[in-house]
Amino acid sequence: MSEIRLVEVAMRYTTRQGQVQALERISVTVPDGQFACIVGPSGCGKSTLLMVAAGLVEPTEGEVLVDGSPTSQPGADRGMVFQSYSLYPWLSVRRNIEFGLEMKKTPKADRERRSNELIRLMKLDGFADAYPKALSGGMKQRAAIARALANDPQVLLMDEPFGALDAQTRQIMQEMLTDIWQRYRKTVLFVTHDIEEAIFLGDVIYVMTNRPGRIRTTLQVDLPRPRTFEMVSSPQFAGLRNQVVGIIHEESLKAVESELARPA
Amino acid sequence: MSERVTTTRSATASPAEKRRRRSLVTTYLTPKRSIPGRTIVILGILGFVVIIAIWTLIALLTYNPDYTHDYEQLVPRPDTVAVAWADMVLHLGFLGDVGWSTFRIVAGFALAAVVAVPLGLLMGSFEIVRAFFQPPINAIRYMPASAFIPLLILLQGLGENEKLTIIWIGVFFQLVLMVMDIAHRVPEEMLNVAYTLGASRWTVFRKVFLPATFPEVVDALRITMGWAWTYLIVAELVAAQAGIGNFILVAQRFFRADRIIAAIITIGILGMITDSLFAFYHRWAFPYVEKVHA
């Protein structure tokens, strides 16, 4: 079992303008093998929430439980993929993928078996010994996902991983990710502002409100698995999308209004 | 009639010619557009040719026929300087001076780098170290290294220590802040990824943070090495028994502008050699760095 729970997580910052409530008592439980997506307007604190889940940021209140036990430090049990790829430019693609295994002092033969498998799966064949500078954006992100998966984390945290990619690459990446998920059945917490991406990938969607960030709605995505590209044009998909678009639109309007109301 | 036609033709260019001319303008005068490689080489050589031409021109214009020897001229010709350089190397032990200067610069620079690089890395990564060191270093940075020379002569005498200290002062305070900036710029996500892959803080420092700074640190060393030459020559000009700066000072006493110019050019060449050594090392050690410009 690999479950991650965020319990009553709140986040406050003190700035020169005073206190900012970034997150307000958020509770999310991602059970074993679920693909959960968090969608929300930009600046709603969804990335912060993921940083809290990773243990990279300490929440003002609340706690993070992995399989029931509280954690406050980052660790190999929660792998993370960032929007900016963050591959290590001085390591080859293979050594990037094996980085976590090297930390664990996994024997070389096992490391290689694992990286070979992921290189094949992520369609990085032929680039194992290349430096990241030789890769396209999509390939870089695939390598970064492979690096996180190589470690076999209990939970995979993804912070807008496809946000920097062009629309076509994005779609291909989503299809690859859903295939990979189908294979490994990881517990995933996935943050995005792209509604269709969330519906296509997720079992459940948490829609966040504007600052202070709260979970406004939870939607179950009943699209059958395995997901395929054709589902995007199904009426069921369109229905879900309209629902989420409506909520987010409302929230974005609120955000604009509160910005206008705030004295400069 | 026919004459008129030809004149109008030559005055107003044909459309094809206009297009060609415009394309020349767009090729060479569009900001930031790269030009053909051969043109770059030709222009680079041309730069030298023009400088030498202007130099020769000035030499000829200021020529004073009262002097018996060419080298007595206040502005000697390039070929006179070339002869002087050969004479310096063959008969005046100039290479010994070059050796002394090179030794001082390598030693002084190495002593500065050995302290500045680790301290800069620590300052860039630990707020607590930065808060302590940055204000005084920032202040000292604006005190010119050459202004310390009289004080250092009082404290250390005229020996090698004084020369090395001046280079150290000149390099250290600049370099440490450059390295601090480099360390500070390492993307936080790069470190965060390592934590989520199970790395400890020490491992993140050693395996991610340090390698992430290396290429730029070598760049910073390359730049500050260039500055080190300036401080060295100043130190040698003030007081030294040997070295290029000392050679220049002696040449000045004997009104030998030709030797001064030859010595200055030698410094330039030495600087270019060290610079290309650094560039070569950079390319060899960091093949993974994405090239910003060619």
XYZ file of C-alpha atoms in Angstrom:
558
model
C 0.000 0.000 0.000
C 1.193 3.485 -0.846
C -1.081 6.221 0.267
C -0.410 9.889 0.790
C -2.555 12.085 3.006
C -2.402 15.808 3.478
C -4.184 16.615 6.706
C -5.471 20.124 7.361
C -2.496 21.682 5.626
C -2.381 25.457 5.958
C 0.249 27.871 4.789
C 0.794 31.467 5.793
C 3.558 33.853 4.792
C 4.472 37.137 6.331
C 5.295 39.783 3.780
C 5.772 43.515 4.028
C 2.084 43.962 3.278
C 1.186 41.707 6.166
C 0.152 38.112 6.437
C -0.770 36.174 3.341
C -2.891 33.097 3.671
C -1.650 30.931 0.817
C -3.355 27.661 1.705
C -6.311 27.242 3.995
C -6.749 23.901 5.740
C -6.501 21.541 2.839
C -7.059 17.846 3.276
C -6.416 15.472 0.420
C -6.102 11.720 0.525
C -4.693 9.874 -2.441
C -5.237 6.161 -1.893
C -2.933 3.485 -3.243
C -2.727 3.456 -7.030
C -4.887 6.512 -7.588
C -4.062 9.222 -10.068
C -5.208 12.457 -8.438
C -5.080 15.826 -10.174
C -5.164 19.256 -8.628
C -6.422 21.994 -10.930
C -6.716 25.631 -10.122
C -6.082 29.163 -11.324
C -2.487 30.358 -11.326
C -1.350 31.602 -7.965
C -3.814 29.476 -6.023
C -1.042 27.697 -4.207
C -1.293 24.316 -5.913
C 2.446 24.109 -6.422
C 3.019 25.036 -2.803
C 0.722 22.224 -1.779
C 2.827 19.801 -3.784
C 6.015 21.125 -2.219
C 4.451 20.474 1.158
C 3.561 16.949 0.070
C 7.177 16.413 -1.014
C 8.452 17.665 2.322
C 10.365 20.467 0.636
C 8.290 23.144 2.335
C 7.096 22.976 5.888
C 3.423 23.862 6.302
C 2.334 26.365 8.923
C -0.261 23.891 10.110
C -1.188 20.339 9.357
C 0.844 17.333 8.386
C 1.680 14.910 5.612
C 1.223 11.182 6.123
C 2.731 8.552 3.887
C 1.127 5.183 4.593
C -0.116 6.582 7.854
C 3.180 7.788 9.243
C 3.926 11.491 9.415
C 6.840 12.911 7.417
C 8.360 16.354 7.465
C 11.463 15.746 5.366
C 11.791 15.033 1.665
C 12.683 11.472 0.843
C 12.926 8.817 -1.810
C 9.410 7.622 -0.963
C 7.965 10.689 -2.709
C 9.515 11.229 -6.128
C 8.973 14.566 -7.770
C 8.923 15.872 -11.341
C 9.194 19.612 -11.892
C 8.077 21.709 -14.814
C 11.650 22.802 -15.468
C 12.914 19.210 -16.020
C 15.874 19.893 -13.718
C 18.012 17.207 -15.265
C 21.634 17.402 -14.240
C 23.397 18.758 -17.321
C 26.742 17.183 -16.391
C 25.344 13.657 -16.258
C 24.368 11.522 -19.221
C 20.709 10.596 -19.586
C 21.467 7.189 -18.113
C 23.313 8.571 -15.106
C 20.508 11.057 -14.546
C 18.010 8.211 -14.466
C 20.231 6.184 -12.161
C 20.854 9.096 -9.785
C 18.405 7.947 -7.130
C 19.590 4.354 -7.366
C 23.146 5.552 -6.890
C 22.004 7.295 -3.718
C 20.615 3.990 -2.524
C 23.870 2.249 -3.452
C 22.062 -0.156 -5.753
C 24.523 -2.519 -7.482
C 25.569 -1.405 -10.940
C 23.968 -4.349 -12.738
C 20.569 -3.682 -11.140
C 20.879 0.017 -11.866
C 21.563 -0.663 -15.493
C 18.731 -3.116 -15.824
C 16.371 -0.559 -14.372
C 17.601 2.350 -16.483
C 17.567 0.242 -19.640
C 13.950 -0.662 -19.015
C 12.946 2.962 -18.461
C 14.959 4.243 -21.397
C 13.070 1.840 -23.622
C 9.728 2.605 -22.036
C 10.217 6.361 -22.243
C 11.391 6.076 -25.852
C 14.807 7.493 -25.130
C 16.624 4.729 -27.006
C 19.852 5.939 -28.523
C 20.142 8.829 -26.088
C 21.318 6.898 -23.029
C 24.813 8.292 -23.237
C 23.876 11.752 -24.483
C 23.956 14.825 -22.286
C 20.615 16.522 -21.599
C 21.573 19.420 -23.860
C 21.069 17.106 -26.840
C 17.441 16.364 -25.905
C 14.266 18.156 -26.930
C 11.928 19.507 -24.259
C 9.674 16.471 -24.416
C 12.608 14.076 -24.190
C 14.044 15.978 -21.259
C 10.792 15.651 -19.379
C 10.563 11.950 -20.230
C 14.058 11.513 -18.838
C 13.021 13.390 -15.696
C 9.983 11.136 -15.286
C 12.188 8.095 -15.837
C 14.554 9.402 -13.167
C 11.697 9.672 -10.683
C 10.300 6.250 -11.599
C 13.696 4.528 -11.459
C 13.671 5.104 -7.745
C 10.360 3.247 -7.459
C 8.816 5.834 -5.124
C 5.628 5.102 -3.249
C 4.122 8.345 -4.433
C 4.867 10.330 -7.581
C 4.402 14.088 -7.292
C 4.217 16.032 -10.540
C 4.221 19.809 -10.686
C 2.899 20.950 -14.083
C 5.356 18.607 -15.765
C 4.138 19.396 -19.274
C 3.592 23.104 -18.727
C 6.645 24.143 -20.735
C 5.900 21.927 -23.728
C 4.082 22.818 -26.934
C 0.533 21.546 -27.425
C 1.417 18.614 -29.694
C 4.251 17.333 -27.516
C 2.033 17.782 -24.500
C -0.604 15.473 -25.863
C 1.908 12.768 -26.708
C 3.387 13.073 -23.244
C -0.024 12.713 -21.622
C -0.641 9.537 -23.582
C 2.750 8.182 -22.606
C 2.174 9.039 -18.966
C -1.189 7.336 -18.840
C 0.356 4.229 -20.433
C 3.147 4.256 -17.886
C 0.668 4.666 -15.066
C -1.324 1.764 -16.422
C 1.811 -0.300 -16.143
C 3.126 0.731 -12.716
C -0.096 1.856 -11.014
C 1.712 4.431 -8.946
C -0.029 6.714 -6.520
C 0.192 10.060 -8.298
C -0.519 13.600 -7.207
C -0.474 15.734 -10.324
C -0.733 19.515 -10.402
C -1.803 21.336 -13.552
C -3.739 24.340 -14.756
C -4.770 22.440 -17.880
C -8.275 21.110 -17.296
C -8.305 18.625 -20.171
C -5.000 17.251 -19.021
C -6.428 16.663 -15.560
C -9.515 14.906 -16.930
C -7.523 12.803 -19.364
C -5.062 11.613 -16.726
C -6.896 11.628 -13.425
C -9.176 9.347 -11.458
C -10.167 12.264 -9.343
C -9.839 16.022 -9.763
C -9.510 18.504 -6.950
C -10.484 21.967 -8.080
C -8.759 24.634 -6.032
C -9.992 28.120 -5.354
C -8.088 31.308 -5.639
C -6.075 32.584 -2.686
C -6.452 31.558 0.036
C -6.248 28.200 -1.698
C -8.932 25.728 -0.703
C -10.362 22.628 -2.319
C -13.537 23.881 -3.825
C -14.835 20.727 -5.491
C -13.832 17.132 -5.887
C -14.823 15.429 -9.119
C -14.624 11.735 -9.908
C -13.551 11.006 -13.457
C -15.480 7.951 -14.566
C -13.816 7.572 -17.929
C -12.791 3.961 -18.448
C -9.198 2.819 -18.201
C -6.947 2.512 -20.073
C -7.429 6.008 -21.340
C -7.053 6.650 -25.027
C -6.797 9.717 -27.154
C -10.289 9.128 -28.625
C -11.926 9.713 -25.246
C -11.062 13.394 -25.436
C -13.863 13.844 -27.967
C -16.479 11.857 -26.025
C -19.574 13.620 -24.605
C -18.674 12.438 -21.118
C -15.312 14.189 -21.411
C -16.966 17.356 -22.668
C -19.415 17.302 -19.768
C -16.636 17.062 -17.197
C -14.674 19.744 -18.916
C -17.582 22.173 -18.922
C -18.135 21.537 -15.261
C -14.521 22.264 -14.327
C -14.248 25.205 -16.712
C -17.278 26.767 -15.077
C -15.844 26.501 -11.589
C -12.407 27.735 -12.573
C -13.852 30.623 -14.533
C -15.798 31.726 -11.506
C -12.664 31.490 -9.374
C -10.526 33.390 -11.870
C -13.086 36.179 -11.941
C -12.926 36.369 -8.189
C -9.175 36.583 -8.407
C -9.321 39.504 -10.818
C -11.884 41.261 -8.667
C -9.873 40.852 -5.501
C -6.817 42.172 -7.325
C -8.772 45.229 -8.387
C -10.145 45.735 -4.913
C -6.682 45.610 -3.361
C -5.116 49.057 -3.025
C -1.882 49.369 -5.000
C 19.384 60.745 -76.364
C 21.229 57.511 -75.872
C 23.617 59.282 -73.551
C 20.727 60.375 -71.361
C 19.483 56.833 -71.064
C 22.824 55.556 -69.802
C 23.140 58.307 -67.209
C 19.709 57.624 -65.736
C 20.588 53.957 -65.639
C 23.748 54.472 -63.649
C 22.081 56.945 -61.309
C 19.110 54.782 -60.391
C 20.023 51.178 -59.780
C 18.001 48.385 -61.339
C 15.496 46.681 -59.020
C 17.619 43.529 -58.945
C 20.646 45.531 -57.906
C 18.667 47.320 -55.239
C 17.491 44.020 -53.868
C 21.030 42.733 -53.791
C 22.228 45.835 -51.974
C 19.426 45.563 -49.470
C 20.301 41.921 -48.851
C 23.905 42.958 -48.153
C 22.603 45.398 -45.583
C 20.386 42.795 -43.990
C 23.235 40.278 -43.922
C 25.734 42.528 -42.208
C 23.736 45.167 -40.405
C 20.918 43.298 -38.722
C 21.497 43.394 -34.954
C 22.655 40.052 -33.509
C 22.520 38.223 -36.828
C 25.583 36.067 -37.401
C 27.735 36.842 -40.413
C 29.713 34.363 -42.568
C 32.681 32.771 -40.774
C 35.188 33.921 -43.383
C 34.129 37.525 -42.919
C 34.718 37.187 -39.175
C 38.283 35.978 -39.766
C 38.991 38.690 -42.304
C 37.630 41.414 -40.031
C 39.653 40.053 -37.114
C 42.885 40.256 -39.104
C 41.877 43.631 -40.480
C 41.555 44.956 -36.924
C 45.231 44.223 -36.291
C 46.284 45.588 -39.665
C 44.496 48.892 -39.025
C 46.080 49.297 -35.587
C 49.553 48.625 -36.940
C 48.893 50.994 -39.840
C 47.836 53.809 -37.510
C 50.829 53.117 -35.301
C 53.167 53.292 -38.314
C 51.516 56.495 -39.457
C 51.996 58.150 -36.068
C 55.604 56.945 -36.001
C 56.254 58.506 -39.403
C 54.499 61.772 -38.516
C 56.419 62.200 -35.265
C 59.719 61.140 -36.806
C 62.539 63.305 -35.527
C 65.564 63.342 -37.886
C 67.877 64.630 -35.142
C 68.224 61.153 -33.650
C 70.839 58.827 -35.070
C 69.098 55.564 -34.178
C 65.554 54.473 -34.882
C 65.062 53.236 -31.345
C 65.617 56.722 -29.975
C 62.364 57.899 -31.539
C 59.639 58.618 -29.009
C 57.228 56.654 -31.164
C 59.262 53.838 -32.710
C 57.992 51.984 -35.774
C 56.582 48.457 -35.439
C 59.651 46.913 -37.032
C 61.926 48.813 -34.632
C 59.934 47.309 -31.761
C 60.277 43.837 -33.274
C 64.040 44.281 -33.418
C 64.013 45.524 -29.814
C 62.043 42.453 -28.702
C 64.559 40.099 -30.295
C 67.375 42.028 -28.661
C 65.609 41.845 -25.257
C 65.172 38.116 -25.512
C 68.670 37.400 -26.828
C 70.813 39.876 -24.883
C 68.890 41.387 -21.984
C 67.515 38.301 -20.266
C 63.932 39.404 -20.844
C 62.671 35.835 -20.663
C 63.926 35.746 -17.094
C 61.699 38.724 -16.326
C 58.813 36.987 -18.032
C 59.505 33.951 -15.860
C 59.448 36.022 -12.666
C 56.214 37.744 -13.616
C 54.589 34.460 -14.576
C 55.636 32.883 -11.300
C 54.230 35.787 -9.290
C 50.970 35.820 -11.142
C 50.408 32.083 -10.942
C 51.291 31.968 -7.245
C 49.327 35.069 -6.260
C 46.329 34.063 -8.311
C 46.346 30.498 -7.005
C 46.532 31.704 -3.392
C 43.577 34.013 -4.020
C 41.511 31.377 -5.818
C 42.144 28.703 -3.198
C 40.442 30.900 -0.598
C 37.967 32.797 -2.767
C 36.314 29.835 -4.480
C 35.393 27.828 -1.356
C 34.396 30.955 0.554
C 32.314 32.218 -2.370
C 30.532 28.878 -2.656
C 29.748 28.921 1.044
C 28.558 32.520 0.879
C 26.307 31.717 -2.050
C 24.731 28.734 -0.364
C 24.569 29.669 3.314
C 22.872 32.902 4.251
C 24.683 32.833 7.583
C 28.111 32.921 5.904
C 27.041 35.558 3.423
C 25.583 37.879 6.055
C 28.925 37.850 7.868
C 31.356 38.196 4.955
C 29.563 40.161 2.292
C 29.473 43.663 3.839
C 33.224 43.903 4.578
C 34.183 42.277 1.270
C 31.903 44.638 -0.597
C 33.575 47.584 1.086
C 37.139 46.390 0.507
C 36.366 45.623 -3.116
C 36.182 49.327 -3.839
C 39.595 50.007 -2.341
C 42.013 49.823 -5.278
C 44.616 47.105 -4.846
C 47.339 49.465 -6.003
C 46.574 51.845 -3.139
C 47.731 49.143 -0.741
C 51.225 49.033 -2.224
C 52.872 51.659 0.023
C 51.325 50.082 3.091
C 52.416 46.612 2.047
C 55.956 47.836 1.390
C 56.025 49.141 4.967
C 54.636 45.881 6.313
C 56.325 43.312 4.101
C 59.277 45.056 2.534
C 60.119 44.829 -1.156
C 60.219 41.054 -1.478
C 57.985 38.568 -3.203
C 55.432 38.554 -0.406
C 54.463 42.103 -1.166
C 53.869 41.314 -4.862
C 51.828 38.234 -4.106
C 49.747 40.088 -1.550
C 48.845 42.784 -4.053
C 47.720 40.235 -6.612
C 45.855 38.431 -3.857
C 44.014 41.592 -2.835
C 43.238 42.481 -6.425
C 41.858 39.052 -7.281
C 40.360 37.744 -4.060
C 37.721 40.372 -3.341
C 36.410 40.349 -6.895
C 36.496 36.617 -7.336
C 34.797 35.750 -4.073
C 31.754 37.855 -4.965
C 31.574 36.416 -8.475
C 31.655 32.879 -7.119
C 29.038 33.797 -4.545
C 26.709 34.947 -7.313
C 27.311 31.753 -9.264
C 26.488 29.631 -6.247
C 23.438 31.712 -5.525
C 22.123 31.188 -9.056
C 22.088 27.374 -8.892
C 18.391 26.566 -9.463
C 16.735 25.444 -6.270
C 14.753 22.803 -8.142
C 17.967 21.064 -9.073
C 18.675 20.575 -5.384
C 15.053 19.753 -4.566
C 14.970 16.958 -7.129
C 17.961 15.379 -5.433
C 16.220 15.481 -2.049
C 13.179 13.739 -3.491
C 15.514 11.112 -4.928
C 16.725 10.336 -1.446
C 19.930 12.368 -1.293
C 21.141 13.717 2.026
C 22.078 17.353 2.452
C 25.778 16.582 2.212
C 25.257 14.493 -0.918
C 23.204 17.249 -2.504
C 26.022 19.677 -1.789
C 28.696 17.380 -3.183
C 26.900 15.738 -6.085
C 24.573 18.468 -7.269
C 25.474 21.875 -5.942
C 29.234 21.740 -6.575
C 29.095 20.281 -10.092
C 26.388 22.793 -10.977
C 28.790 25.651 -10.209
C 31.996 24.314 -11.803
C 31.712 25.610 -15.372
C 30.885 29.132 -14.311
C 33.563 29.126 -11.627
C 36.146 28.357 -14.296
C 34.743 31.271 -16.311
C 35.131 33.538 -13.294
C 38.736 32.360 -12.808
C 39.417 33.125 -16.435
C 38.131 36.663 -16.118
C 39.908 37.467 -12.852
C 43.165 36.013 -14.174
C 43.101 38.783 -16.753
C 42.796 41.381 -14.021
C 45.659 39.821 -12.083
C 48.083 40.920 -14.786
C 47.211 44.545 -14.165
C 47.929 44.330 -10.454
C 51.160 42.458 -11.032
C 52.577 45.047 -13.384
C 51.586 47.879 -11.060
C 53.345 46.118 -8.190
C 56.439 45.525 -10.294
C 56.490 49.083 -11.575
C 56.652 50.444 -8.059
C 59.416 48.258 -6.776
C 60.932 45.063 -8.039
C 64.316 43.592 -8.840
C 62.984 41.613 -11.802
C 59.831 41.102 -13.780
C 58.210 42.674 -16.806
C 57.067 45.710 -14.841
C 60.583 46.269 -13.582
C 61.924 45.891 -17.118
C 59.502 48.572 -18.307
C 60.612 50.921 -15.536
C 64.292 50.501 -16.429
C 63.522 50.999 -20.117
C 61.779 54.239 -19.278
C 64.870 55.544 -17.472
C 66.881 54.944 -20.646
C 64.282 56.562 -22.911
C 63.685 53.235 -24.666
C 60.078 53.474 -25.832
C 60.723 50.578 -28.222
C 61.484 48.243 -25.320
C 58.497 49.466 -23.332
C 56.167 48.744 -26.215
C 57.749 45.333 -26.796
C 57.244 44.485 -23.118
C 53.623 45.641 -23.150
C 52.903 43.542 -26.227
C 54.512 40.574 -24.469
C 52.086 40.998 -21.568
C 49.222 41.033 -24.040
C 50.414 37.812 -25.624
C 50.889 36.135 -22.229
C 47.393 37.202 -21.276
C 45.991 35.740 -24.469
C 47.821 32.471 -23.853
C 46.451 32.067 -20.318
C 42.996 33.016 -21.520
C 43.001 30.410 -24.253
C 44.344 27.818 -21.804
C 41.299 28.467 -19.635
C 39.001 28.366 -22.670
C 40.566 25.113 -23.779
C 40.199 23.583 -20.323
C 36.572 24.716 -20.176
C 35.753 23.006 -23.447
C 37.577 19.852 -22.397
C 36.157 19.586 -18.881
C 32.586 20.702 -19.515
C 31.466 19.297 -22.857
C 27.895 19.229 -21.578
C 27.489 22.992 -21.253
C 25.065 24.474 -23.722
C 26.930 27.054 -25.738
C 25.562 30.535 -25.398
C 27.691 31.924 -28.196
C 30.147 30.414 -30.633
